[in-house]
Every structure is written in structure tokens, then in C-alpha cells.
Coordinates of N, CA, C and O in Angstrom, one line a residue:
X1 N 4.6 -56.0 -2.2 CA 5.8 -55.8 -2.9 C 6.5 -54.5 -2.5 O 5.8 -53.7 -1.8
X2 N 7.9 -54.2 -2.9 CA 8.5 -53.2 -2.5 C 7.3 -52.0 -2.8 O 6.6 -51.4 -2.0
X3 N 7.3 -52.0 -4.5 CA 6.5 -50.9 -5.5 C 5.6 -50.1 -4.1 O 5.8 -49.1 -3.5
X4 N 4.4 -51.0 -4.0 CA 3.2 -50.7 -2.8 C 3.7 -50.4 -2.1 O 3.0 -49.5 -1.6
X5 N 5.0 -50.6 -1.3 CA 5.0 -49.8 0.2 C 5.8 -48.6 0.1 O 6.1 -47.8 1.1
X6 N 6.3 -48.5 -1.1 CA 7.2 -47.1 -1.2 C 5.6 -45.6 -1.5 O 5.5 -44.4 -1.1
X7 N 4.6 -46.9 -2.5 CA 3.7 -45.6 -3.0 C 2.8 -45.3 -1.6 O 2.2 -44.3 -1.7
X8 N 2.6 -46.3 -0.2 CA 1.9 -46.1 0.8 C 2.5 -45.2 1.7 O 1.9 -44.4 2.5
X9 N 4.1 -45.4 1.7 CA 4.7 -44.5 2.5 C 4.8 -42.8 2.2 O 4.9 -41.9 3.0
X10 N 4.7 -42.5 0.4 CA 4.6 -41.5 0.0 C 3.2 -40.8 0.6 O 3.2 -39.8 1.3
X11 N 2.3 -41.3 0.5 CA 1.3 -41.1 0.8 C 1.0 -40.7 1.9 O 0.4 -39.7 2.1
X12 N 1.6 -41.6 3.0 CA 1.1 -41.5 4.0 C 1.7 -39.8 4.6 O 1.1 -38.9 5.2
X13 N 3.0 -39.9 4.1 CA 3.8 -38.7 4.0 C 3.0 -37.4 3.5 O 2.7 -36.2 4.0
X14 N 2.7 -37.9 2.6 CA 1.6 -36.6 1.5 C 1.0 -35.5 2.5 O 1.2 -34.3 2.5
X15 N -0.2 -36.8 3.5 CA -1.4 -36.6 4.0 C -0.7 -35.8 5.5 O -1.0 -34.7 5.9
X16 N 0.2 -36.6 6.0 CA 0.9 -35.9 7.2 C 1.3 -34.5 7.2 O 1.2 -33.8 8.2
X17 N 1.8 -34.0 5.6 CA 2.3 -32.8 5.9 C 1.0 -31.8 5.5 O 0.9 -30.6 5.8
X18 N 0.2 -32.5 4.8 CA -0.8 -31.6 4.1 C -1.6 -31.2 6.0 O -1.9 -30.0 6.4
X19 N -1.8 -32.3 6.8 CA -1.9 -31.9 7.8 C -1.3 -31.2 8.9 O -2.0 -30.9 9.9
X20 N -0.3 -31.0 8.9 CA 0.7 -30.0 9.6 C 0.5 -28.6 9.3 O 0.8 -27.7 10.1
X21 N 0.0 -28.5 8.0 CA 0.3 -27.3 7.6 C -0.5 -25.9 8.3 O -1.6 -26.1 8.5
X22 N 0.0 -24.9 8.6 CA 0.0 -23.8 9.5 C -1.6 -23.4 8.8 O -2.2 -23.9 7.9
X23 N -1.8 -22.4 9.7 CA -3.3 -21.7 8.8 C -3.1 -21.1 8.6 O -2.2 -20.5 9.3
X24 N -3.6 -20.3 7.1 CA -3.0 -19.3 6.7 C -3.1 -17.7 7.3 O -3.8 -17.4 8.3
X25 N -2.4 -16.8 6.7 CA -2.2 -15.8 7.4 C -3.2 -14.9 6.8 O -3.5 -15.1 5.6
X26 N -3.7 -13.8 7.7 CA -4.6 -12.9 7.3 C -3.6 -11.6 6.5 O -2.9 -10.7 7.1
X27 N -3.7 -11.9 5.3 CA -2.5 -11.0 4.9 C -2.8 -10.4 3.5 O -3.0 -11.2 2.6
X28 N -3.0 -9.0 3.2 CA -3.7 -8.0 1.7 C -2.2 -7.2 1.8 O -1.5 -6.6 2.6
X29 N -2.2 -7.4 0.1 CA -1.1 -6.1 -0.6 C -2.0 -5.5 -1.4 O -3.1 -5.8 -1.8
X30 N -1.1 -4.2 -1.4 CA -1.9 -3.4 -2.0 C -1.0 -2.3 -2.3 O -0.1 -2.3 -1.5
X31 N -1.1 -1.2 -3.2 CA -0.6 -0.4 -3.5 C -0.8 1.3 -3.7 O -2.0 1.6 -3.7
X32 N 0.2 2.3 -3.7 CA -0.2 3.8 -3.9 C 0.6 4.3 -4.6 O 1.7 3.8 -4.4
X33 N 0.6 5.2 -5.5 CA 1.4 6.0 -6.5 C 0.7 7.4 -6.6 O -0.4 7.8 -6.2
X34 N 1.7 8.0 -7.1 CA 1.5 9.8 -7.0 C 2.8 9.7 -7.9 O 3.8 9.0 -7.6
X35 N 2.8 10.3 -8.8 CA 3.7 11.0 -10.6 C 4.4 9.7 -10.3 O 3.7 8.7 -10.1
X36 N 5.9 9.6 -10.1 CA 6.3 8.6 -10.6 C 6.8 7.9 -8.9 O 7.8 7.2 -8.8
X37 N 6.3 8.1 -8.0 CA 6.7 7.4 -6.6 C 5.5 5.9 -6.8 O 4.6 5.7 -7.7
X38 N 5.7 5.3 -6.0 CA 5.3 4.0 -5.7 C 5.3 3.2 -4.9 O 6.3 2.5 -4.7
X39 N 4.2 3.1 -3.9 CA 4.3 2.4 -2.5 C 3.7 1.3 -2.5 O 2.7 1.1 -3.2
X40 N 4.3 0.3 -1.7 CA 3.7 -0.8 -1.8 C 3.7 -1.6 -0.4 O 4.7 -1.8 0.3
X41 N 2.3 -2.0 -0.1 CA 2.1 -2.5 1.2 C 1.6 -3.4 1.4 O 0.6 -3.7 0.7
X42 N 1.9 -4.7 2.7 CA 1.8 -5.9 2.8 C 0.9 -5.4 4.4 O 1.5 -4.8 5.3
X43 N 0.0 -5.7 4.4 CA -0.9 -5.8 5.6 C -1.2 -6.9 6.0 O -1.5 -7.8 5.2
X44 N -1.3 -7.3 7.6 CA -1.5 -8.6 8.2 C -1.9 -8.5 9.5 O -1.6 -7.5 10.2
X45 N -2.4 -9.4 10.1 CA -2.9 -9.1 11.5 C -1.7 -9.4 12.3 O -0.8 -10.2 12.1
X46 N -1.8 -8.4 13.4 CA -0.1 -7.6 14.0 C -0.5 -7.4 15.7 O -1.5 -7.8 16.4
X47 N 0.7 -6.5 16.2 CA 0.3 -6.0 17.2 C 0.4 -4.6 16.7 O 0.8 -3.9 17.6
X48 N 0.2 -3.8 15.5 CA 0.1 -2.7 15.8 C 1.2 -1.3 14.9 O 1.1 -0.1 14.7
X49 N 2.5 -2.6 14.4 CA 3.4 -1.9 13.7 C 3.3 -1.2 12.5 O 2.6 -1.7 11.6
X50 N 3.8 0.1 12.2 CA 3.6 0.5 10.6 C 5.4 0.9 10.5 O 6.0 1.8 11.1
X51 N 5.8 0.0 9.7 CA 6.9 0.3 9.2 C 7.4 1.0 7.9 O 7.6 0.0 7.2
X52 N 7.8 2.1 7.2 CA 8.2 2.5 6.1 C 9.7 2.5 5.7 O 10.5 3.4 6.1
X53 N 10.0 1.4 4.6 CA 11.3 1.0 4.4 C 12.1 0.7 5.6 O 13.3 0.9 5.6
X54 N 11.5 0.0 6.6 CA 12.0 -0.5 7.8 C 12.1 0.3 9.0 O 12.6 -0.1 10.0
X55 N 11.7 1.5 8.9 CA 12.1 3.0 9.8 C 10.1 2.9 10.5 O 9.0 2.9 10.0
X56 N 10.5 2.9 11.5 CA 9.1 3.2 12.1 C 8.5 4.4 11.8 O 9.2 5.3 11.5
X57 N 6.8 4.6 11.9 CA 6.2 5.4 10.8 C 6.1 6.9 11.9 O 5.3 7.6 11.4
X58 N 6.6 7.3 12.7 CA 7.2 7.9 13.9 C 8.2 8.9 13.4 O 8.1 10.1 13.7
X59 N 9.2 8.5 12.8 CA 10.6 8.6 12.7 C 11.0 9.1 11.1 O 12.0 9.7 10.6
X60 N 9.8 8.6 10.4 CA 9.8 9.3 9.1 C 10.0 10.8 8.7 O 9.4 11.8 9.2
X61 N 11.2 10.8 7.5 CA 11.4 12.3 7.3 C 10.7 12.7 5.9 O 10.5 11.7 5.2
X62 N 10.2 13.8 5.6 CA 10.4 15.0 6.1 C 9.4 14.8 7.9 O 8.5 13.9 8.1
X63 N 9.8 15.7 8.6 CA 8.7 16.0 9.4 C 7.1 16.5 9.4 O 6.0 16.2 10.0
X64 N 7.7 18.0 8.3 CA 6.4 18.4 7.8 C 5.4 17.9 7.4 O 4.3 18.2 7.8
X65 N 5.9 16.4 6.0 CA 4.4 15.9 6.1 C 4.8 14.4 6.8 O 5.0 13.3 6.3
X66 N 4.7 14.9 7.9 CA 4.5 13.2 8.9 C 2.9 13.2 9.0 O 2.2 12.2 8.9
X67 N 2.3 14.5 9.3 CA 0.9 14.5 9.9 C 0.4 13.7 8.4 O 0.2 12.5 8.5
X68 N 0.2 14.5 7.2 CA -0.2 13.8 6.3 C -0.1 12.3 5.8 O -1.0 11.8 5.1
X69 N 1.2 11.5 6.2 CA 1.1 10.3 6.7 C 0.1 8.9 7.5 O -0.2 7.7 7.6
X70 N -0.3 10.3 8.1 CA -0.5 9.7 9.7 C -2.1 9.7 9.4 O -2.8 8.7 9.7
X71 N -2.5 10.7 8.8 CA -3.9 11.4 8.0 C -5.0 9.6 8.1 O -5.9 9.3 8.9
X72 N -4.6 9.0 7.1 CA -5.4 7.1 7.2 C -5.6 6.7 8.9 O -6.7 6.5 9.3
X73 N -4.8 6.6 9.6 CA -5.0 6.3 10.5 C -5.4 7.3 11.3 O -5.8 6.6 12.2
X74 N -5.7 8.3 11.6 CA -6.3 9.6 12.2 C -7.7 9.3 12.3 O -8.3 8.9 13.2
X75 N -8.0 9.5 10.6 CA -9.5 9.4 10.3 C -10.3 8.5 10.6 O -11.4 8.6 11.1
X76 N -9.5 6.9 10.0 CA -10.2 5.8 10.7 C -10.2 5.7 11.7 O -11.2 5.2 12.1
X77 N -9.2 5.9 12.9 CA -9.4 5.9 14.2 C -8.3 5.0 14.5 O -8.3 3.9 13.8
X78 N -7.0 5.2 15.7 CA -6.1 4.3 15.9 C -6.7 2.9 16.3 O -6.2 1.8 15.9
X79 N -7.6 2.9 16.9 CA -8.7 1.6 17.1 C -8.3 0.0 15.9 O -7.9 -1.1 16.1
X80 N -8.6 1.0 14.6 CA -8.8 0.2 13.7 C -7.5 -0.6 13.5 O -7.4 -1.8 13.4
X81 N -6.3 0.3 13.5 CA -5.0 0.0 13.1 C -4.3 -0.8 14.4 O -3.1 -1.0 14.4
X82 N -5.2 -1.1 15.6 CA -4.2 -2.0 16.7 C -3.6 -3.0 16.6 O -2.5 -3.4 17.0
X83 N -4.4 -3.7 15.8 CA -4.3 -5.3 15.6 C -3.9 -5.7 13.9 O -4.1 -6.7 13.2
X84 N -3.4 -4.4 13.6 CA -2.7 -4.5 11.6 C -1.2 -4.6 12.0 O -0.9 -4.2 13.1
X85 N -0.6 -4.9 11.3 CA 1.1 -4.6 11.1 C 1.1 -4.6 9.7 O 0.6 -5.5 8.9
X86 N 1.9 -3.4 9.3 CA 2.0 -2.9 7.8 C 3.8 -2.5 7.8 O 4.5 -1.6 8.4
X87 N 4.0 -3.4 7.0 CA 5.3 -2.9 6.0 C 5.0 -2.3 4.8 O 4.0 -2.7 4.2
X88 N 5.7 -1.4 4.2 CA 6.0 -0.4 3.1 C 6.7 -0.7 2.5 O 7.3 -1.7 2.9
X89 N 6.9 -0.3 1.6 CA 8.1 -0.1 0.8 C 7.6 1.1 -0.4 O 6.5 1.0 -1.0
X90 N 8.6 2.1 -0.6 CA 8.7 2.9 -1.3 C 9.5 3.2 -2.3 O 10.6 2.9 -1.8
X91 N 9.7 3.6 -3.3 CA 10.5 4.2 -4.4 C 10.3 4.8 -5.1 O 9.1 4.9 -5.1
X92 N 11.0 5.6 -6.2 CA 10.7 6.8 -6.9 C 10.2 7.8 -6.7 O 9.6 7.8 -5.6
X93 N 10.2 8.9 -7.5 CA 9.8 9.6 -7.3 C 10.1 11.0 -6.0 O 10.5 10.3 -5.0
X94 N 10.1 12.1 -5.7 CA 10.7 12.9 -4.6 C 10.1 12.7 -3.8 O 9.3 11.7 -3.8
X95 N 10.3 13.9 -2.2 CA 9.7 13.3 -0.8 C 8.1 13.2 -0.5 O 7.3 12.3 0.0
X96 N 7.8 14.8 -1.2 CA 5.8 14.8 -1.3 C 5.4 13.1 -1.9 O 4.9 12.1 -1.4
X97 N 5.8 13.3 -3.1 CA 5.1 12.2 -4.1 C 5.2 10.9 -3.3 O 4.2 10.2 -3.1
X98 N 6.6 10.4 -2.6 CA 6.7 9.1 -1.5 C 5.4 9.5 -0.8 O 4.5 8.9 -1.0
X99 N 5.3 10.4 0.0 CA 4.4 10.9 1.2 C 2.7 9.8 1.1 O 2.1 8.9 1.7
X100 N 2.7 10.7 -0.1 CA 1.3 11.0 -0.6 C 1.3 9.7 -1.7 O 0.4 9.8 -2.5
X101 N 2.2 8.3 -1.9 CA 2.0 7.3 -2.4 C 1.9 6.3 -1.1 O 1.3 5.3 -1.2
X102 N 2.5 6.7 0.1 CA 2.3 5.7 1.3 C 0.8 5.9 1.8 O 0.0 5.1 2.2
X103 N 0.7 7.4 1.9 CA -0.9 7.6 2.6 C -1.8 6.9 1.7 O -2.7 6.2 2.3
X104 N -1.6 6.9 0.4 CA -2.6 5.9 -0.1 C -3.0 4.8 -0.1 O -4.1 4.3 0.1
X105 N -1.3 4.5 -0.5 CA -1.7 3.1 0.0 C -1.9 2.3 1.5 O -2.5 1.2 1.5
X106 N -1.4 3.0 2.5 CA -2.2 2.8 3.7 C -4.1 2.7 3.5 O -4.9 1.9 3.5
X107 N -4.0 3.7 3.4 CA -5.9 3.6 3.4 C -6.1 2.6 2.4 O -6.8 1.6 2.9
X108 N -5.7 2.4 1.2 CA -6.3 1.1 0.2 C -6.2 0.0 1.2 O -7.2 -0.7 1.2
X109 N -5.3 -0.5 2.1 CA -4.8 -1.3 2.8 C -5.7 -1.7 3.8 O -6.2 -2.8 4.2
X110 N -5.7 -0.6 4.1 CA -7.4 -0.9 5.3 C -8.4 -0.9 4.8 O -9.2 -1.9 4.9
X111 N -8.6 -0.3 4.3 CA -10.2 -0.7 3.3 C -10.3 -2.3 3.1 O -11.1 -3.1 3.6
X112 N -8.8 -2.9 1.9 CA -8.9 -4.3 1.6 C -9.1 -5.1 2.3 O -9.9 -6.0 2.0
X113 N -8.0 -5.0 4.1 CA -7.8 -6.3 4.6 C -9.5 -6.2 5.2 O -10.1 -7.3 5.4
X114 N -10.2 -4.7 5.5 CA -11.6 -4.6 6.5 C -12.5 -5.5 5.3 O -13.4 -6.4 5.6
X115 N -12.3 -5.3 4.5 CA -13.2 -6.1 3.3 C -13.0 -7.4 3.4 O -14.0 -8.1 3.6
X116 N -12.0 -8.0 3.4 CA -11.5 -9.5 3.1 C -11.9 -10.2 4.7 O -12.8 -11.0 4.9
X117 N -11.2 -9.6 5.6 CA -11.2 -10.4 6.5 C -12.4 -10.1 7.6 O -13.1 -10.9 8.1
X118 N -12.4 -8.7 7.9 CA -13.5 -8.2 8.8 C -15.2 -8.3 8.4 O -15.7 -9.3 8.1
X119 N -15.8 -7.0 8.4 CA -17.2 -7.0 8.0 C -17.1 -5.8 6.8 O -16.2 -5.0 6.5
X120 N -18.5 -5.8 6.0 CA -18.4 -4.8 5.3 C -18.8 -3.5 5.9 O -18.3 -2.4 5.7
X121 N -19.8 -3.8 6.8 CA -20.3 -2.4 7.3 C -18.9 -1.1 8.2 O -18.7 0.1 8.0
X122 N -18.2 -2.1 9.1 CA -16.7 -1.2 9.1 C -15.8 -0.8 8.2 O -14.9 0.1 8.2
X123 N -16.1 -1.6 7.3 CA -15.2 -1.5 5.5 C -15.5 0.1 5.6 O -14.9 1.2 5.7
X124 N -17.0 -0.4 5.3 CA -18.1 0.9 4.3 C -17.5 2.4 5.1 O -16.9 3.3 4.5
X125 N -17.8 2.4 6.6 CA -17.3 3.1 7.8 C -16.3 4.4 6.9 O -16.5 5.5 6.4
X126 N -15.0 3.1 7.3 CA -14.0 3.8 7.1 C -13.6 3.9 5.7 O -12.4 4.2 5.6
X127 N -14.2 3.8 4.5 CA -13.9 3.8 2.8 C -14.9 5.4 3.1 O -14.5 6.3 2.4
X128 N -16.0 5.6 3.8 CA -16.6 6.9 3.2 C -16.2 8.2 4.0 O -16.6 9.3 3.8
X129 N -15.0 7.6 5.1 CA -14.7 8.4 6.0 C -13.3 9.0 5.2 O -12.7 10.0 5.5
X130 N -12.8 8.1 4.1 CA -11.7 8.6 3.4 C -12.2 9.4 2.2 O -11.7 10.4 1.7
X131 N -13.2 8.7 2.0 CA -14.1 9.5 0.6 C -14.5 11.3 1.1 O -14.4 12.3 0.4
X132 N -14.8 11.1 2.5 CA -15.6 12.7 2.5 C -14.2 13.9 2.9 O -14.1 15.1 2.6
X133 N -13.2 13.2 3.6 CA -12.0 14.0 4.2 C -11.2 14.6 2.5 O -10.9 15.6 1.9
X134 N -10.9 13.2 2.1 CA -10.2 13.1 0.5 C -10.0 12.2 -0.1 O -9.5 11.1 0.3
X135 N -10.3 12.6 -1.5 CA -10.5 11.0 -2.5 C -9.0 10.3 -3.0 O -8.9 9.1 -3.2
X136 N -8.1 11.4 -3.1 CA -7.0 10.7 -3.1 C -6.7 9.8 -2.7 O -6.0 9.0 -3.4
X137 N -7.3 9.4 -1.0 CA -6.6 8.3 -0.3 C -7.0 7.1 -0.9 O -6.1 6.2 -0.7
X138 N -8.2 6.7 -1.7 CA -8.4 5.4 -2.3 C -8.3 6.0 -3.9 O -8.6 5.1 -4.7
X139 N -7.9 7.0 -4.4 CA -7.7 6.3 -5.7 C -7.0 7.7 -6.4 O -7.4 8.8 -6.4
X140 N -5.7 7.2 -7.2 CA -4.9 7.4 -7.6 C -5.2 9.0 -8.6 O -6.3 9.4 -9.1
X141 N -3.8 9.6 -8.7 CA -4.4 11.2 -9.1 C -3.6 10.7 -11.2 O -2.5 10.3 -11.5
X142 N -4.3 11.0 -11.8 CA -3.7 10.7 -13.0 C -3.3 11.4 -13.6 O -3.6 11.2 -14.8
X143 N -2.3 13.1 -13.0 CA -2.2 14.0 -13.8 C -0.4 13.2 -13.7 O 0.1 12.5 -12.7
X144 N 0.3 13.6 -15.3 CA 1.7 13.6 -15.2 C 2.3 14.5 -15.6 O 1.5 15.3 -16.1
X145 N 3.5 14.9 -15.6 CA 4.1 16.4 -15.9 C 4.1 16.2 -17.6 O 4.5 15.2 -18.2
X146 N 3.6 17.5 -18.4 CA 3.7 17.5 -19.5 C 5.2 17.3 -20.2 O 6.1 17.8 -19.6
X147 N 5.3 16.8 -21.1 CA 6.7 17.0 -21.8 C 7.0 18.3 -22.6 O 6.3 19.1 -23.2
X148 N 8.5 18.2 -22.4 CA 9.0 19.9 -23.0 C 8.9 19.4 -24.2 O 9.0 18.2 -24.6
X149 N 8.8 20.8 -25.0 CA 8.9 20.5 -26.8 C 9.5 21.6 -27.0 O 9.6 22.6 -26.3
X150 N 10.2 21.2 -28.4 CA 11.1 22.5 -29.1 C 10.5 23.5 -29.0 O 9.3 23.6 -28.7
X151 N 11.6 24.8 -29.4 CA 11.1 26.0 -29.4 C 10.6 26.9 -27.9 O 10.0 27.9 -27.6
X152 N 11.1 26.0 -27.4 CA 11.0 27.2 -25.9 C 11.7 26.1 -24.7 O 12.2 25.0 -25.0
X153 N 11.7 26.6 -23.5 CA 11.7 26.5 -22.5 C 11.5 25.0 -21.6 O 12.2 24.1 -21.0
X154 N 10.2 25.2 -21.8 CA 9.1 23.9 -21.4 C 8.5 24.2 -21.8 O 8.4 25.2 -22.5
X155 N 7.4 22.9 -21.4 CA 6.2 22.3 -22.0 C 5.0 23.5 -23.2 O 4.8 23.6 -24.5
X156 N 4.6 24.2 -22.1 CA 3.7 25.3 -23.0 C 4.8 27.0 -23.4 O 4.3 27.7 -24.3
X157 N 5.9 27.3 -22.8 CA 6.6 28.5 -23.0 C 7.7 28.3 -24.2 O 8.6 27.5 -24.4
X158 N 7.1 29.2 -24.8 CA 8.2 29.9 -25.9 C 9.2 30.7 -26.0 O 9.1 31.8 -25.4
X159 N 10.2 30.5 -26.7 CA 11.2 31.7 -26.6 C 10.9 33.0 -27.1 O 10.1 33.2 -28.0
X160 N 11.7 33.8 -26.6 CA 10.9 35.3 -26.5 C 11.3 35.4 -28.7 O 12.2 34.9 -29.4
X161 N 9.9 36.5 -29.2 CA 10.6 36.4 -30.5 C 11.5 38.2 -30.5 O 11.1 39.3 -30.1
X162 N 13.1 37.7 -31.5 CA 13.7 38.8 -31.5 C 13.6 39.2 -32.9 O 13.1 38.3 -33.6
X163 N 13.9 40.3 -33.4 CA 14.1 41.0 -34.6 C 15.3 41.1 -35.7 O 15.3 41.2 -36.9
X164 N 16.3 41.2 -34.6 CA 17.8 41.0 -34.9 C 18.6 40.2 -34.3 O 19.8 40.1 -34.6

């Protein structure tokens, strides 16, 4: 009857595309924050690209801390990072705090995808090669700026006391 060849053709349809379908991609997000900046990164197997807010990781301003940028990939070794392509994205927060939320999350980034996709013992490698240089790179600093209160200035300063 019609009923049966419409529900055979869905079917057959179903099965065709479920077989078409691409393999999936080797692909970890992951994130870095410093006071109120926020980076956030999509890692995937690449030729090699690291992009921040679309600007190659090269070309990034300030200059001064480009090196500190660059710090994750230094330590683990350019080796590691040939075959990653990492997009960024950044917001909030001033230029240090961006800096030092992308360097993080870079290194979280490699650690994850070496976890997920690679082996643990290269994981381990490069997670204790960021642990002994600096801990920041895997995990988040939780000081925030104190709030101002009455009676002075900022946070802990008082106004001077007068007599008259």
C-alpha cells in the first residue's frame, strides 16, 4: 500500500544519510580568565594556525607581552602545536588581563585536546612542564579587586582626620 512505501522510503532515506555522515572532528573548548577578561578557545586538528579575535597570534598588540603569549607554546615545544589550529576569542577586561586569559587558555587547550585525543603520557609531559615554569597556565588566579567603601578613598584608605 501507499502507507508502507512512503514509511520504506523514509527509512531507507534515514539509513543513507546516517551513512553519509562526515567523521567527526577532533575538536576541545576550553577556557581562561584573569579579573574580569575572558578567553575562550576552540581547538582542532589544523595545519598549525593560532588565531586571536581573527588577527594572527604574530601580530598581536601589545608587543611587550607577545612573548608571554607565546610562553604555552615555547614550553611545550612548537612540535606540539603543528598539527592544532586554535581560534580565540577574547573580551573584557584590559590588555594584561586579555594576555594572561589567552595564555591560559591556550595551555588548558593543549593539555585537553593531548588528553582526549592523543596519549596521556604527552598530556602528563606538557601539564607538568606548565606546572613547574607556572601554575597559572592551567588554573585560574581568584584574587578580585576589593570594593571601595565609605569614608575614604578606596578600598582599605581613609580620609585624613581634620580638627577644624
Amino acid at each position: 500500500s501507499k502507507a508502507t512505501v512512503s514509511v520504506l522510503y523514509w527509512r531507507f532515506n534515514f539509513f543513507k544519510k546516517m551513512s553519509d555522515a562526515k567523521p567527526a572532528v577532533q575538536k576541545v573548548q576550553t577556557y581562561g580568565k584573569k579579573k574580569h577578561a575572558i578567553a575562550v578557545v576552540t581547538c582542532q586538528k589544523g595545519k598549525g594556525l593560532i588565531r586571536v579575535n581573527g588577527i594572527p597570534l604574530n601580530n598581536v598588540k601589545p608587543e611587550g607581552l607577545r612573548l608571554k603569549l607565546q610562553e604555552p607554546i615555547l614550553l611545550a615545544g612548537k612540535a606540539k602545536f603543528r598539527n592544532l589550529d586554535m581560534r580565540l576569542r577574547v573580551r573584557g577586561g584590559g590588555h594584561t588581563s586579555q594576555i594572561f586569559a589567552l595564555r591560559q587558555a591556550i595551555a588548558k587547550a593543549v593539555v585537553a585536546y593531548y588528553q582526549k585525543f592523543v596519549d596521556e603520557p604527552s598530556k602528563m609531559e606538557i601539564k607538568d612542564a606548565y606546572m613547574n615554569q607556572d601554575r597559572t597556565l592551567l588554573i585560574a588566579d581568584p584574587r578580585r579587586t576589593e570594593m571601595k567603601k565609605f569614608g575614604g578613598s578606596g578600598a582599605r584608605s581613609r580620609y585624613a582626620k581634620s580638627y577644624r
